[in-house]
GROMACS .gro file of C-alpha atoms in nm:
model
  247
    1UNK     CA    1   5.054  11.577   6.796
    2UNK     CA    2   5.303  11.842   6.905
    3UNK     CA    3   5.488  12.077   6.671
    4UNK     CA    4   5.819  11.894   6.704
    5UNK     CA    5   5.657  11.570   6.589
    6UNK     CA    6   5.497  11.751   6.294
    7UNK     CA    7   5.832  11.902   6.199
    8UNK     CA    8   6.006  11.563   6.215
    9UNK     CA    9   5.738  11.409   5.992
   10UNK     CA   10   5.760  11.690   5.738
   11UNK     CA   11   6.139  11.673   5.735
   12UNK     CA   12   6.123  11.297   5.677
   13UNK     CA   13   5.872  11.336   5.391
   14UNK     CA   14   6.073  11.611   5.223
   15UNK     CA   15   6.396  11.414   5.260
   16UNK     CA   16   6.230  11.114   5.093
   17UNK     CA   17   6.094  11.350   4.824
   18UNK     CA   18   6.443  11.483   4.742
   19UNK     CA   19   6.605  11.140   4.764
   20UNK     CA   20   6.369  11.002   4.499
   21UNK     CA   21   6.494  11.264   4.250
   22UNK     CA   22   6.855  11.196   4.347
   23UNK     CA   23   6.801  10.823   4.289
   24UNK     CA   24   6.632  10.899   3.955
   25UNK     CA   25   6.949  11.079   3.847
   26UNK     CA   26   7.159  10.784   3.969
   27UNK     CA   27   6.950  10.536   3.768
   28UNK     CA   28   6.984  10.736   3.446
   29UNK     CA   29   7.354  10.808   3.500
   30UNK     CA   30   7.414  10.433   3.524
   31UNK     CA   31   7.232  10.379   3.194
   32UNK     CA   32   7.428  10.659   3.025
   33UNK     CA   33   7.763  10.534   3.151
   34UNK     CA   34   7.682  10.181   3.031
   35UNK     CA   35   7.607  10.319   2.684
   36UNK     CA   36   7.928  10.522   2.689
   37UNK     CA   37   8.144  10.225   2.782
   38UNK     CA   38   7.969   9.992   2.537
   39UNK     CA   39   8.031  10.229   2.250
   40UNK     CA   40   8.392  10.280   2.354
   41UNK     CA   41   8.468   9.909   2.342
   42UNK     CA   42   8.240   9.786   2.063
   43UNK     CA   43   8.248  10.077   1.821
   44UNK     CA   44   8.587  10.222   1.923
   45UNK     CA   45   8.411  10.558   1.953
   46UNK     CA   46   8.172  10.701   2.209
   47UNK     CA   47   7.915  10.965   2.112
   48UNK     CA   48   7.917  11.081   2.476
   49UNK     CA   49   8.194  11.326   2.563
   50UNK     CA   50   8.080  11.438   2.908
   51UNK     CA   51   7.789  11.385   3.146
   52UNK     CA   52   7.685  11.609   3.433
   53UNK     CA   53   7.387  11.624   3.666
   54UNK     CA   54   7.221  11.863   3.906
   55UNK     CA   55   6.946  11.851   4.165
   56UNK     CA   56   6.753  12.171   4.233
   57UNK     CA   57   6.795  12.304   4.584
   58UNK     CA   58   6.486  12.329   4.808
   59UNK     CA   59   6.509  12.709   4.779
   60UNK     CA   60   6.511  12.688   4.399
   61UNK     CA   61   6.214  12.449   4.400
   62UNK     CA   62   6.011  12.682   4.622
   63UNK     CA   63   6.099  12.985   4.407
   64UNK     CA   64   5.989  12.809   4.088
   65UNK     CA   65   5.671  12.678   4.253
   66UNK     CA   66   5.574  13.031   4.356
   67UNK     CA   67   5.655  13.164   4.008
   68UNK     CA   68   5.428  12.898   3.857
   69UNK     CA   69   5.165  12.966   4.124
   70UNK     CA   70   5.191  12.607   4.237
   71UNK     CA   71   5.058  12.518   4.585
   72UNK     CA   72   5.344  12.435   4.821
   73UNK     CA   73   5.254  12.071   4.875
   74UNK     CA   74   5.481  11.783   4.775
   75UNK     CA   75   5.217  11.629   4.547
   76UNK     CA   76   5.150  11.958   4.367
   77UNK     CA   77   5.522  12.030   4.327
   78UNK     CA   78   5.583  11.676   4.200
   79UNK     CA   79   5.308  11.715   3.938
   80UNK     CA   80   5.399  12.070   3.832
   81UNK     CA   81   5.779  12.095   3.830
   82UNK     CA   82   5.941  11.836   3.605
   83UNK     CA   83   6.300  11.962   3.605
   84UNK     CA   84   6.390  11.914   3.972
   85UNK     CA   85   6.635  11.647   3.856
   86UNK     CA   86   6.849  11.726   3.552
   87UNK     CA   87   7.118  11.559   3.344
   88UNK     CA   88   7.327  11.722   3.070
   89UNK     CA   89   7.498  11.508   2.808
   90UNK     CA   90   7.762  11.666   2.587
   91UNK     CA   91   7.830  11.498   2.252
   92UNK     CA   92   8.082  11.550   1.977
   93UNK     CA   93   7.842  11.580   1.686
   94UNK     CA   94   7.483  11.676   1.608
   95UNK     CA   95   7.387  11.326   1.496
   96UNK     CA   96   7.511  11.192   1.830
   97UNK     CA   97   7.254  11.396   2.020
   98UNK     CA   98   6.967  11.221   1.842
   99UNK     CA   99   7.138  10.882   1.869
  100UNK     CA  100   7.170  10.912   2.246
  101UNK     CA  101   6.810  11.035   2.277
  102UNK     CA  102   6.684  10.736   2.078
  103UNK     CA  103   6.887  10.485   2.278
  104UNK     CA  104   6.762  10.618   2.610
  105UNK     CA  105   6.402  10.657   2.491
  106UNK     CA  106   6.391  10.297   2.367
  107UNK     CA  107   6.479  10.148   2.705
  108UNK     CA  108   6.177   9.967   2.847
  109UNK     CA  109   6.177  10.138   3.188
  110UNK     CA  110   6.218  10.489   3.048
  111UNK     CA  111   5.902  10.679   2.955
  112UNK     CA  112   5.934  10.995   2.746
  113UNK     CA  113   5.696  11.262   2.874
  114UNK     CA  114   5.803  11.540   2.638
  115UNK     CA  115   6.060  11.651   2.382
  116UNK     CA  116   6.173  12.002   2.285
  117UNK     CA  117   6.407  12.000   1.986
  118UNK     CA  118   6.592  12.330   1.998
  119UNK     CA  119   6.849  12.192   1.754
  120UNK     CA  120   6.603  12.168   1.467
  121UNK     CA  121   6.415  12.474   1.597
  122UNK     CA  122   6.660  12.704   1.780
  123UNK     CA  123   6.540  12.972   2.018
  124UNK     CA  124   6.543  13.328   1.875
  125UNK     CA  125   6.874  13.405   2.050
  126UNK     CA  126   7.041  13.105   1.882
  127UNK     CA  127   7.020  12.857   2.172
  128UNK     CA  128   7.040  12.496   2.057
  129UNK     CA  129   6.992  12.178   2.258
  130UNK     CA  130   6.775  11.868   2.260
  131UNK     CA  131   6.558  11.854   2.573
  132UNK     CA  132   6.380  11.542   2.694
  133UNK     CA  133   6.160  11.499   2.999
  134UNK     CA  134   6.166  11.130   3.087
  135UNK     CA  135   6.019  10.933   3.373
  136UNK     CA  136   6.200  10.645   3.540
  137UNK     CA  137   6.082  10.418   3.822
  138UNK     CA  138   6.277  10.440   4.147
  139UNK     CA  139   6.242  10.141   4.377
  140UNK     CA  140   6.220  10.267   4.734
  141UNK     CA  141   6.187  10.047   5.043
  142UNK     CA  142   5.807  10.067   5.049
  143UNK     CA  143   5.706  10.188   4.703
  144UNK     CA  144   5.795  10.235   4.339
  145UNK     CA  145   5.819  10.609   4.276
  146UNK     CA  146   5.801  10.735   3.915
  147UNK     CA  147   6.051  11.023   3.890
  148UNK     CA  148   6.070  11.279   3.608
  149UNK     CA  149   6.417  11.385   3.495
  150UNK     CA  150   6.508  11.653   3.243
  151UNK     CA  151   6.782  11.547   3.001
  152UNK     CA  152   6.962  11.810   2.792
  153UNK     CA  153   7.172  11.675   2.505
  154UNK     CA  154   7.396  11.907   2.305
  155UNK     CA  155   7.727  11.926   2.121
  156UNK     CA  156   8.045  12.070   2.270
  157UNK     CA  157   8.003  12.384   2.057
  158UNK     CA  158   7.639  12.426   2.168
  159UNK     CA  159   7.740  12.378   2.531
  160UNK     CA  160   8.017  12.637   2.508
  161UNK     CA  161   7.777  12.890   2.354
  162UNK     CA  162   7.504  12.818   2.611
  163UNK     CA  163   7.748  12.856   2.900
  164UNK     CA  164   7.860  13.197   2.775
  165UNK     CA  165   7.504  13.311   2.706
  166UNK     CA  166   7.399  13.204   3.055
  167UNK     CA  167   7.670  13.418   3.215
  168UNK     CA  168   7.581  13.720   3.002
  169UNK     CA  169   7.209  13.673   3.071
  170UNK     CA  170   7.261  13.697   3.447
  171UNK     CA  171   7.514  13.978   3.419
  172UNK     CA  172   7.247  14.193   3.251
  173UNK     CA  173   6.962  14.064   3.471
  174UNK     CA  174   6.793  13.895   3.177
  175UNK     CA  175   6.790  14.201   2.949
  176UNK     CA  176   7.080  14.164   2.707
  177UNK     CA  177   7.158  14.477   2.497
  178UNK     CA  178   7.053  14.435   2.134
  179UNK     CA  179   7.406  14.465   1.983
  180UNK     CA  180   7.535  14.198   2.218
  181UNK     CA  181   7.233  13.979   2.148
  182UNK     CA  182   7.301  14.010   1.774
  183UNK     CA  183   7.661  13.902   1.829
  184UNK     CA  184   7.546  13.605   2.033
  185UNK     CA  185   7.313  13.501   1.751
  186UNK     CA  186   7.600  13.527   1.501
  187UNK     CA  187   7.818  13.320   1.734
  188UNK     CA  188   7.548  13.053   1.750
  189UNK     CA  189   7.547  13.033   1.369
  190UNK     CA  190   7.927  13.005   1.368
  191UNK     CA  191   7.908  12.725   1.625
  192UNK     CA  192   7.659  12.543   1.404
  193UNK     CA  193   7.888  12.571   1.101
  194UNK     CA  194   8.170  12.431   1.311
  195UNK     CA  195   7.951  12.138   1.420
  196UNK     CA  196   7.859  12.057   1.059
  197UNK     CA  197   8.219  12.082   0.936
  198UNK     CA  198   8.366  11.871   1.218
  199UNK     CA  199   8.105  11.598   1.171
  200UNK     CA  200   8.184  11.580   0.799
  201UNK     CA  201   8.556  11.549   0.873
  202UNK     CA  202   8.486  11.285   1.137
  203UNK     CA  203   8.286  11.076   0.891
  204UNK     CA  204   8.565  11.093   0.635
  205UNK     CA  205   8.828  10.987   0.890
  206UNK     CA  206   8.602  10.709   1.023
  207UNK     CA  207   8.582  10.551   0.678
  208UNK     CA  208   8.961  10.539   0.656
  209UNK     CA  209   9.003  10.414   1.013
  210UNK     CA  210   8.750  10.132   0.981
  211UNK     CA  211   8.976   9.948   0.736
  212UNK     CA  212   9.274   9.952   0.974
  213UNK     CA  213   9.058   9.857   1.276
  214UNK     CA  214   8.963   9.532   1.107
  215UNK     CA  215   9.327   9.427   1.130
  216UNK     CA  216   9.327   9.454   1.512
  217UNK     CA  217   9.272   9.108   1.662
  218UNK     CA  218   9.247   9.208   2.029
  219UNK     CA  219   8.988   9.326   2.279
  220UNK     CA  220   9.063   9.632   2.493
  221UNK     CA  221   8.883   9.672   2.827
  222UNK     CA  222   8.946   9.933   3.093
  223UNK     CA  223   9.202   9.840   3.359
  224UNK     CA  224   9.296   9.521   3.174
  225UNK     CA  225   9.570   9.432   2.927
  226UNK     CA  226   9.456   9.373   2.566
  227UNK     CA  227   9.285   9.036   2.526
  228UNK     CA  228   9.380   8.845   2.213
  229UNK     CA  229   9.094   8.709   2.002
  230UNK     CA  230   9.167   8.340   1.933
  231UNK     CA  231   9.117   8.272   1.563
  232UNK     CA  232   8.971   7.928   1.643
  233UNK     CA  233   8.704   8.082   1.867
  234UNK     CA  234   8.612   8.339   1.603
  235UNK     CA  235   8.577   8.069   1.336
  236UNK     CA  236   8.358   7.868   1.572
  237UNK     CA  237   8.130   8.167   1.634
  238UNK     CA  238   8.105   8.241   1.263
  239UNK     CA  239   8.030   7.876   1.181
  240UNK     CA  240   7.765   7.854   1.453
  241UNK     CA  241   7.600   8.175   1.331
  242UNK     CA  242   7.590   8.038   0.978
  243UNK     CA  243   7.416   7.721   1.096
  244UNK     CA  244   7.167   7.867   1.343
  245UNK     CA  245   7.136   8.221   1.211
  246UNK     CA  246   7.181   8.543   1.409
  247UNK     CA  247   6.885   8.470   1.634
   0.00000   0.00000   0.00000
């Protein structure tokens, strides 16, 4: 077999390798967007504010493999590096981060490989986030490929702090001066107080709003005019539930 044939085979294998991680992200993004839309319409509130994703570049994968002293084979990389595919979910409140994690973890085709709760146990510099490594099956043309994906779930305040810390970290090549590090830690504590306060206010407002929402007799779906709820249909559903139970 000549070198050009070898190169074509390796390129094809690596392309398939990267595509599996891209499809793993796509599968999870679909699940997350379904949850977001369901909450928006059923609960009139979505715990998901923003969702983003990223796929490590081949250069970044190789760099991390060398740092971890991982042999540069696709099987070894697949078994060693579990954050090639990543998703970040930004929520409004701390309780939302755990709610989203539970909803995703409880789906039958999602397997949780590991959890790091930096919300309950922040890093020394103040970093907070809930990290999950999950595995999801990706159905390729000739195989079912289990794909690990790292999911980071955090509040808006946590995300703002982490973004700033990330920029400072690289500006100082990973060695942040102690006074600046102390200020970052204080800022993380301030962000946490803001999270706690805003969630308390949200809960108080939600109690007031729930009473007025019960007076709304329409369904609101994206790209559609409000759909009126026929009183006769509602009575029929209630009567049927009473006879047969909720099952």
